[in-house]
PDB file of C-alpha atoms and ligand atoms in Angstrom:
ATOM      1  CA  UNK A   1     -10.582 -14.252   8.868  1.00 86.00           C
ATOM      2  CA  UNK A   2      -8.125 -15.717  11.371  1.00 92.00           C
ATOM      3  CA  UNK A   3      -4.719 -16.699  10.028  1.00 94.00           C
ATOM      4  CA  UNK A   4      -2.095 -18.720  11.866  1.00 96.00           C
ATOM      5  CA  UNK A   5       1.402 -17.900  10.583  1.00 96.00           C
ATOM      6  CA  UNK A   6       4.024 -20.333  11.943  1.00 96.00           C
ATOM      7  CA  UNK A   7       7.727 -19.685  12.625  1.00 95.00           C
ATOM      8  CA  UNK A   8       7.819 -15.931  12.003  1.00 96.00           C
ATOM      9  CA  UNK A   9      10.880 -15.693  14.264  1.00 97.00           C
ATOM     10  CA  UNK A  10      13.735 -18.211  14.548  1.00 96.00           C
ATOM     11  CA  UNK A  11      14.585 -19.706  17.974  1.00 97.00           C
ATOM     12  CA  UNK A  12      17.718 -17.479  18.041  1.00 97.00           C
ATOM     13  CA  UNK A  13      15.643 -14.367  17.362  1.00 97.00           C
ATOM     14  CA  UNK A  14      13.142 -15.328  20.083  1.00 98.00           C
ATOM     15  CA  UNK A  15      16.008 -15.815  22.565  1.00 97.00           C
ATOM     16  CA  UNK A  16      17.436 -12.371  21.681  1.00 97.00           C
ATOM     17  CA  UNK A  17      14.080 -10.628  22.011  1.00 98.00           C
ATOM     18  CA  UNK A  18      13.264 -12.376  25.286  1.00 98.00           C
ATOM     19  CA  UNK A  19      16.685 -11.673  26.842  1.00 97.00           C
ATOM     20  CA  UNK A  20      16.261  -7.947  26.132  1.00 97.00           C
ATOM     21  CA  UNK A  21      12.662  -7.833  27.371  1.00 97.00           C
ATOM     22  CA  UNK A  22      13.386  -9.875  30.493  1.00 95.00           C
ATOM     23  CA  UNK A  23      16.214  -7.487  31.460  1.00 95.00           C
ATOM     24  CA  UNK A  24      14.184  -4.341  30.660  1.00 91.00           C
ATOM     25  CA  UNK A  25      11.582  -2.263  32.439  1.00 92.00           C
ATOM     26  CA  UNK A  26       7.898  -3.222  32.387  1.00 95.00           C
ATOM     27  CA  UNK A  27       5.192  -0.652  32.971  1.00 93.00           C
ATOM     28  CA  UNK A  28       1.479  -0.889  33.830  1.00 92.00           C
ATOM     29  CA  UNK A  29      -0.379  -1.729  30.610  1.00 91.00           C
ATOM     30  CA  UNK A  30      -3.449   0.281  31.662  1.00 88.00           C
ATOM     31  CA  UNK A  31      -1.664   3.482  30.682  1.00 81.00           C
ATOM     32  CA  UNK A  32      -1.998   2.716  26.966  1.00 79.00           C
ATOM     33  CA  UNK A  33      -5.679   1.705  27.026  1.00 77.00           C
ATOM     34  CA  UNK A  34      -8.781   3.824  26.539  1.00 76.00           C
ATOM     35  CA  UNK A  35     -11.062   4.456  29.530  1.00 74.00           C
ATOM     36  CA  UNK A  36     -13.338   1.429  29.100  1.00 73.00           C
ATOM     37  CA  UNK A  37     -10.633  -0.994  27.946  1.00 76.00           C
ATOM     38  CA  UNK A  38      -8.421   0.065  30.884  1.00 80.00           C
ATOM     39  CA  UNK A  39     -11.042  -1.227  33.331  1.00 83.00           C
ATOM     40  CA  UNK A  40     -10.726  -4.694  31.778  1.00 89.00           C
ATOM     41  CA  UNK A  41      -6.952  -4.608  31.331  1.00 91.00           C
ATOM     42  CA  UNK A  42      -4.426  -6.013  33.793  1.00 94.00           C
ATOM     43  CA  UNK A  43      -0.991  -6.623  32.281  1.00 94.00           C
ATOM     44  CA  UNK A  44       2.408  -5.052  31.791  1.00 95.00           C
ATOM     45  CA  UNK A  45       3.994  -3.554  28.700  1.00 95.00           C
ATOM     46  CA  UNK A  46       7.642  -3.131  27.774  1.00 96.00           C
ATOM     47  CA  UNK A  47       8.940   0.446  27.642  1.00 93.00           C
ATOM     48  CA  UNK A  48       9.153   1.206  23.919  1.00 91.00           C
ATOM     49  CA  UNK A  49      11.110   4.408  24.622  1.00 91.00           C
ATOM     50  CA  UNK A  50      14.024   2.180  25.720  1.00 94.00           C
ATOM     51  CA  UNK A  51      16.323   1.944  22.644  1.00 95.00           C
ATOM     52  CA  UNK A  52      17.129  -1.733  23.297  1.00 96.00           C
ATOM     53  CA  UNK A  53      13.400  -2.580  23.427  1.00 96.00           C
ATOM     54  CA  UNK A  54      12.764  -0.487  20.315  1.00 95.00           C
ATOM     55  CA  UNK A  55      15.480  -2.507  18.537  1.00 96.00           C
ATOM     56  CA  UNK A  56      13.495  -5.699  19.220  1.00 97.00           C
ATOM     57  CA  UNK A  57      10.356  -4.001  17.920  1.00 96.00           C
ATOM     58  CA  UNK A  58      12.253  -3.089  14.743  1.00 96.00           C
ATOM     59  CA  UNK A  59      13.480  -6.697  14.400  1.00 97.00           C
ATOM     60  CA  UNK A  60       9.883  -7.940  14.440  1.00 97.00           C
ATOM     61  CA  UNK A  61       8.786  -5.247  11.997  1.00 95.00           C
ATOM     62  CA  UNK A  62      11.515  -6.372   9.566  1.00 96.00           C
ATOM     63  CA  UNK A  63      10.466 -10.033   9.988  1.00 96.00           C
ATOM     64  CA  UNK A  64       6.854  -9.095   9.212  1.00 95.00           C
ATOM     65  CA  UNK A  65       7.755  -6.875   6.275  1.00 93.00           C
ATOM     66  CA  UNK A  66       9.694  -9.661   4.554  1.00 92.00           C
ATOM     67  CA  UNK A  67       7.213 -12.474   5.320  1.00 95.00           C
ATOM     68  CA  UNK A  68       5.492 -13.473   2.065  1.00 93.00           C
ATOM     69  CA  UNK A  69       2.596 -15.390   3.617  1.00 92.00           C
ATOM     70  CA  UNK A  70       1.799 -12.615   6.079  1.00 96.00           C
ATOM     71  CA  UNK A  71       2.031 -10.023   3.284  1.00 96.00           C
ATOM     72  CA  UNK A  72      -0.322 -11.966   1.024  1.00 94.00           C
ATOM     73  CA  UNK A  73      -2.907 -12.438   3.777  1.00 95.00           C
ATOM     74  CA  UNK A  74      -2.771  -9.029   5.483  1.00 97.00           C
ATOM     75  CA  UNK A  75      -1.869  -6.784   2.516  1.00 97.00           C
ATOM     76  CA  UNK A  76      -0.374  -4.280   4.986  1.00 96.00           C
ATOM     77  CA  UNK A  77      -0.360  -0.559   4.183  1.00 95.00           C
ATOM     78  CA  UNK A  78       0.844   0.764   7.571  1.00 92.00           C
ATOM     79  CA  UNK A  79       2.141  -1.345  10.451  1.00 93.00           C
ATOM     80  CA  UNK A  80       2.280   0.135  13.953  1.00 92.00           C
ATOM     81  CA  UNK A  81       5.543  -0.350  15.844  1.00 92.00           C
ATOM     82  CA  UNK A  82       5.292  -3.819  17.473  1.00 95.00           C
ATOM     83  CA  UNK A  83       4.739  -3.559  21.244  1.00 96.00           C
ATOM     84  CA  UNK A  84       5.228  -6.174  23.953  1.00 97.00           C
ATOM     85  CA  UNK A  85       3.066  -7.317  26.842  1.00 97.00           C
ATOM     86  CA  UNK A  86       3.460  -9.708  29.744  1.00 98.00           C
ATOM     87  CA  UNK A  87       0.887 -11.470  31.919  1.00 98.00           C
ATOM     88  CA  UNK A  88       1.811 -13.156  35.223  1.00 97.00           C
ATOM     89  CA  UNK A  89       0.165 -14.004  38.567  1.00 97.00           C
ATOM     90  CA  UNK A  90      -3.445 -14.201  37.388  1.00 97.00           C
ATOM     91  CA  UNK A  91      -3.263 -11.144  35.114  1.00 97.00           C
ATOM     92  CA  UNK A  92      -5.704 -11.041  32.215  1.00 96.00           C
ATOM     93  CA  UNK A  93      -7.364  -8.715  29.730  1.00 96.00           C
ATOM     94  CA  UNK A  94     -11.158  -8.968  29.808  1.00 95.00           C
ATOM     95  CA  UNK A  95     -13.366  -8.825  26.715  1.00 94.00           C
ATOM     96  CA  UNK A  96     -12.788  -5.578  24.848  1.00 93.00           C
ATOM     97  CA  UNK A  97     -12.679  -3.878  21.460  1.00 91.00           C
ATOM     98  CA  UNK A  98      -9.532  -2.253  20.135  1.00 92.00           C
ATOM     99  CA  UNK A  99      -9.575   1.435  19.247  1.00 91.00           C
ATOM    100  CA  UNK A 100     -10.389   2.015  15.570  1.00 93.00           C
ATOM    101  CA  UNK A 101      -7.705   4.652  15.014  1.00 92.00           C
ATOM    102  CA  UNK A 102      -4.272   5.059  16.542  1.00 88.00           C
ATOM    103  CA  UNK A 103      -1.985   8.050  16.204  1.00 78.00           C
ATOM    104  CA  UNK A 104       1.795   8.006  16.407  1.00 73.00           C
ATOM    105  CA  UNK A 105       2.947  11.452  17.467  1.00 66.00           C
ATOM    106  CA  UNK A 106       6.641  10.480  17.443  1.00 65.00           C
ATOM    107  CA  UNK A 107       6.652  10.309  13.644  1.00 61.00           C
ATOM    108  CA  UNK A 108       7.834  13.375  11.710  1.00 68.00           C
ATOM    109  CA  UNK A 109       4.183  14.264  11.220  1.00 69.00           C
ATOM    110  CA  UNK A 110       1.371  12.698  13.303  1.00 70.00           C
ATOM    111  CA  UNK A 111       0.426   9.522  11.519  1.00 81.00           C
ATOM    112  CA  UNK A 112      -2.950   7.859  11.823  1.00 88.00           C
ATOM    113  CA  UNK A 113      -3.352   4.126  11.464  1.00 92.00           C
ATOM    114  CA  UNK A 114      -6.799   2.539  11.037  1.00 95.00           C
ATOM    115  CA  UNK A 115      -6.658  -0.749  12.926  1.00 96.00           C
ATOM    116  CA  UNK A 116      -8.009  -3.217  10.374  1.00 97.00           C
ATOM    117  CA  UNK A 117      -6.025  -6.192  11.678  1.00 97.00           C
ATOM    118  CA  UNK A 118      -4.510  -7.178  15.013  1.00 97.00           C
ATOM    119  CA  UNK A 119      -1.559  -9.516  15.394  1.00 98.00           C
ATOM    120  CA  UNK A 120      -0.358 -11.483  18.412  1.00 98.00           C
ATOM    121  CA  UNK A 121       3.130 -12.947  18.081  1.00 98.00           C
ATOM    122  CA  UNK A 122       3.755 -15.439  20.885  1.00 98.00           C
ATOM    123  CA  UNK A 123       7.151 -15.168  22.620  1.00 98.00           C
ATOM    124  CA  UNK A 124       6.629 -17.781  25.388  1.00 98.00           C
ATOM    125  CA  UNK A 125       6.450 -21.532  24.882  1.00 98.00           C
ATOM    126  CA  UNK A 126       2.918 -22.820  25.709  1.00 98.00           C
ATOM    127  CA  UNK A 127       4.378 -25.151  28.363  1.00 98.00           C
ATOM    128  CA  UNK A 128       5.887 -22.198  30.234  1.00 98.00           C
ATOM    129  CA  UNK A 129       2.523 -20.888  31.439  1.00 98.00           C
ATOM    130  CA  UNK A 130      -1.034 -21.972  32.242  1.00 98.00           C
ATOM    131  CA  UNK A 131      -4.021 -20.043  30.901  1.00 98.00           C
ATOM    132  CA  UNK A 132      -3.319 -16.974  28.765  1.00 98.00           C
ATOM    133  CA  UNK A 133      -5.335 -18.095  25.749  1.00 98.00           C
ATOM    134  CA  UNK A 134      -6.288 -15.316  23.346  1.00 98.00           C
ATOM    135  CA  UNK A 135     -10.040 -15.784  22.856  1.00 98.00           C
ATOM    136  CA  UNK A 136     -11.405 -14.159  19.700  1.00 97.00           C
ATOM    137  CA  UNK A 137     -15.153 -13.876  19.129  1.00 92.00           C
ATOM    138  CA  UNK A 138     -15.652 -14.927  15.543  1.00 79.00           C
ATOM    139  CA  UNK A 139     -18.907 -15.212  13.593  1.00 80.00           C
ATOM    140  CA  UNK A 140     -18.644 -18.965  14.225  1.00 80.00           C
ATOM    141  CA  UNK A 141     -18.246 -18.480  18.015  1.00 87.00           C
ATOM    142  CA  UNK A 142     -15.202 -18.055  20.248  1.00 94.00           C
ATOM    143  CA  UNK A 143     -11.808 -19.259  18.979  1.00 96.00           C
ATOM    144  CA  UNK A 144      -9.132 -20.000  21.609  1.00 97.00           C
ATOM    145  CA  UNK A 145      -5.567 -19.344  20.470  1.00 98.00           C
ATOM    146  CA  UNK A 146      -2.346 -20.435  22.215  1.00 98.00           C
ATOM    147  CA  UNK A 147       0.577 -20.912  19.844  1.00 98.00           C
ATOM    148  CA  UNK A 148       4.226 -21.994  19.960  1.00 98.00           C
ATOM    149  CA  UNK A 149       6.803 -19.260  20.550  1.00 98.00           C
ATOM    150  CA  UNK A 150       7.588 -17.579  17.233  1.00 98.00           C
ATOM    151  CA  UNK A 151       4.113 -18.213  15.748  1.00 98.00           C
ATOM    152  CA  UNK A 152       1.506 -15.536  15.289  1.00 97.00           C
ATOM    153  CA  UNK A 153      -2.205 -15.119  14.735  1.00 98.00           C
ATOM    154  CA  UNK A 154      -3.652 -12.368  12.534  1.00 97.00           C
ATOM    155  CA  UNK A 155      -7.307 -11.469  13.158  1.00 96.00           C
ATOM    156  CA  UNK A 156      -9.757  -8.617  12.513  1.00 95.00           C
ATOM    157  CA  UNK A 157      -9.210  -5.881  15.087  1.00 94.00           C
ATOM    158  CA  UNK A 158     -12.964  -5.265  14.841  1.00 93.00           C
ATOM    159  CA  UNK A 159     -13.647  -8.516  16.724  1.00 94.00           C
ATOM    160  CA  UNK A 160     -14.199  -8.645  20.471  1.00 95.00           C
ATOM    161  CA  UNK A 161     -11.392 -10.533  22.209  1.00 97.00           C
ATOM    162  CA  UNK A 162      -9.811 -11.230  25.593  1.00 97.00           C
ATOM    163  CA  UNK A 163      -6.763 -12.841  27.195  1.00 98.00           C
ATOM    164  CA  UNK A 164      -7.554 -15.465  29.832  1.00 98.00           C
ATOM    165  CA  UNK A 165      -5.892 -15.230  33.283  1.00 98.00           C
ATOM    166  CA  UNK A 166      -2.324 -16.547  33.417  1.00 98.00           C
ATOM    167  CA  UNK A 167      -2.293 -18.752  36.501  1.00 98.00           C
ATOM    168  CA  UNK A 168       1.296 -20.052  36.269  1.00 98.00           C
ATOM    169  CA  UNK A 169       4.457 -18.710  34.684  1.00 98.00           C
ATOM    170  CA  UNK A 170       4.619 -15.744  32.317  1.00 97.00           C
ATOM    171  CA  UNK A 171       3.008 -15.122  28.948  1.00 98.00           C
ATOM    172  CA  UNK A 172       5.109 -12.729  26.887  1.00 98.00           C
ATOM    173  CA  UNK A 173       3.932 -11.663  23.436  1.00 98.00           C
ATOM    174  CA  UNK A 174       4.247  -8.939  20.868  1.00 98.00           C
ATOM    175  CA  UNK A 175       1.063  -7.210  19.759  1.00 97.00           C
ATOM    176  CA  UNK A 176       0.735  -5.263  16.550  1.00 96.00           C
ATOM    177  CA  UNK A 177      -1.970  -3.360  14.702  1.00 96.00           C
ATOM    178  CA  UNK A 178      -1.988  -2.608  11.041  1.00 96.00           C
ATOM    179  CA  UNK A 179      -3.955  -0.846   8.383  1.00 96.00           C
ATOM    180  CA  UNK A 180      -4.529  -3.024   5.356  1.00 97.00           C
ATOM    181  CA  UNK A 181      -4.556  -1.866   1.754  1.00 97.00           C
ATOM    182  CA  UNK A 182      -7.940  -3.629   1.653  1.00 98.00           C
ATOM    183  CA  UNK A 183     -10.237  -2.318   4.358  1.00 96.00           C
ATOM    184  CA  UNK A 184     -13.057  -4.866   4.081  1.00 95.00           C
ATOM    185  CA  UNK A 185     -12.346  -8.208   5.770  1.00 94.00           C
ATOM    186  CA  UNK A 186     -14.541 -10.164   3.311  1.00 94.00           C
ATOM    187  CA  UNK A 187     -12.740  -8.620   0.315  1.00 97.00           C
ATOM    188  CA  UNK A 188      -9.365  -9.401   1.883  1.00 96.00           C
ATOM    189  CA  UNK A 189     -10.472 -12.970   2.466  1.00 95.00           C
ATOM    190  CA  UNK A 190     -11.561 -13.472  -1.162  1.00 97.00           C
ATOM    191  CA  UNK A 191      -8.278 -12.026  -2.414  1.00 97.00           C
ATOM    192  CA  UNK A 192      -6.296 -14.324  -0.119  1.00 96.00           C
ATOM    193  CA  UNK A 193      -8.207 -17.417  -1.255  1.00 96.00           C
ATOM    194  CA  UNK A 194      -7.783 -16.449  -4.890  1.00 97.00           C
ATOM    195  CA  UNK A 195      -4.080 -15.749  -4.367  1.00 96.00           C
ATOM    196  CA  UNK A 196      -3.375 -19.108  -2.706  1.00 96.00           C
ATOM    197  CA  UNK A 197      -5.363 -20.925  -5.423  1.00 97.00           C
ATOM    198  CA  UNK A 198      -3.390 -19.176  -8.169  1.00 97.00           C
ATOM    199  CA  UNK A 199      -0.093 -20.100  -6.458  1.00 95.00           C
ATOM    200  CA  UNK A 200      -1.125 -23.772  -6.335  1.00 96.00           C
ATOM    201  CA  UNK A 201      -2.336 -23.769  -9.953  1.00 97.00           C
ATOM    202  CA  UNK A 202       0.850 -22.088 -11.099  1.00 95.00           C
ATOM    203  CA  UNK A 203       2.930 -24.868  -9.575  1.00 95.00           C
ATOM    204  CA  UNK A 204       0.795 -27.549 -11.239  1.00 95.00           C
ATOM    205  CA  UNK A 205       0.515 -25.719 -14.582  1.00 93.00           C
ATOM    206  CA  UNK A 206       3.462 -23.375 -15.118  1.00 92.00           C
ATOM    207  CA  UNK A 207       3.147 -21.093 -18.178  1.00 92.00           C
ATOM    208  CA  UNK A 208      -0.624 -21.660 -18.356  1.00 95.00           C
ATOM    209  CA  UNK A 209      -2.456 -18.783 -20.075  1.00 97.00           C
ATOM    210  CA  UNK A 210      -5.537 -19.504 -17.936  1.00 96.00           C
ATOM    211  CA  UNK A 211      -3.524 -19.088 -14.743  1.00 96.00           C
ATOM    212  CA  UNK A 212      -2.102 -15.827 -16.097  1.00 97.00           C
ATOM    213  CA  UNK A 213      -5.659 -14.666 -16.767  1.00 97.00           C
ATOM    214  CA  UNK A 214      -6.672 -15.561 -13.200  1.00 97.00           C
ATOM    215  CA  UNK A 215      -3.719 -13.524 -11.953  1.00 97.00           C
ATOM    216  CA  UNK A 216      -5.011 -10.601 -13.987  1.00 97.00           C
ATOM    217  CA  UNK A 217      -8.387 -11.043 -12.309  1.00 97.00           C
ATOM    218  CA  UNK A 218      -6.689 -10.967  -8.883  1.00 98.00           C
ATOM    219  CA  UNK A 219      -4.956  -7.685  -9.708  1.00 98.00           C
ATOM    220  CA  UNK A 220      -8.107  -6.125 -11.093  1.00 98.00           C
ATOM    221  CA  UNK A 221      -9.999  -6.991  -7.885  1.00 98.00           C
ATOM    222  CA  UNK A 222      -7.113  -5.625  -5.819  1.00 98.00           C
ATOM    223  CA  UNK A 223      -7.218  -2.432  -7.909  1.00 98.00           C
ATOM    224  CA  UNK A 224     -10.967  -2.146  -7.260  1.00 97.00           C
ATOM    225  CA  UNK A 225     -10.859  -2.806  -3.502  1.00 98.00           C
ATOM    226  CA  UNK A 226      -7.584  -1.262  -2.312  1.00 97.00           C
ATOM    227  CA  UNK A 227      -6.807   2.221  -1.115  1.00 94.00           C
ATOM    228  CA  UNK A 228      -3.318   3.547  -0.478  1.00 88.00           C
TER     229      UNK A 228
HETATM  230 NI1   NI T   1      -7.124  -5.967  22.156  1.00 51.44          NI
END
């Protein structure tokens, strides 16, 4: 399931994040990739140990945590600290798979996150660069994603994906992995469709006992399919 979530950040927030990133240090992105992915990877990443960069990561985490539509679709259990990457001068990231498990040793105790979902939050306007599409291999074929600054795409981290070469300008984005309360993508999809249907029905028929019963069904499925 691919979900486009528009306007996650306001234009002011994007300007703040970009000003900090543009003034900060960028490091070779290959350092954070596994052996095989590193061979396909050519980009830069912001230095998350820099407190000013970490503050922007925290800003995005807060925006995600309070976003109702994202929460309903992703059902996040654990969200990795948002990171930032930049592609310029022909840089790209060839077709690869993301690691299934990530560990964050800087937490009080090492914390594992199973990467159920990947998120790309675009921080450059599409007109500011050529190329740089995120291409996700879906069951229906490849999907090419290039969104306005402040919008994000949520997709299964289990899919193969790539970033096309950026042939003009700079593509800056935040990338995020998360573990969902619901591990199975097809279960998560059914829950999301049921949830959005119930919301629509509830607007058309407030106080309906049938809608309340459907909501009970949603929660019973969530109880059956979730782990915490
Ligand atoms: Ni990836």
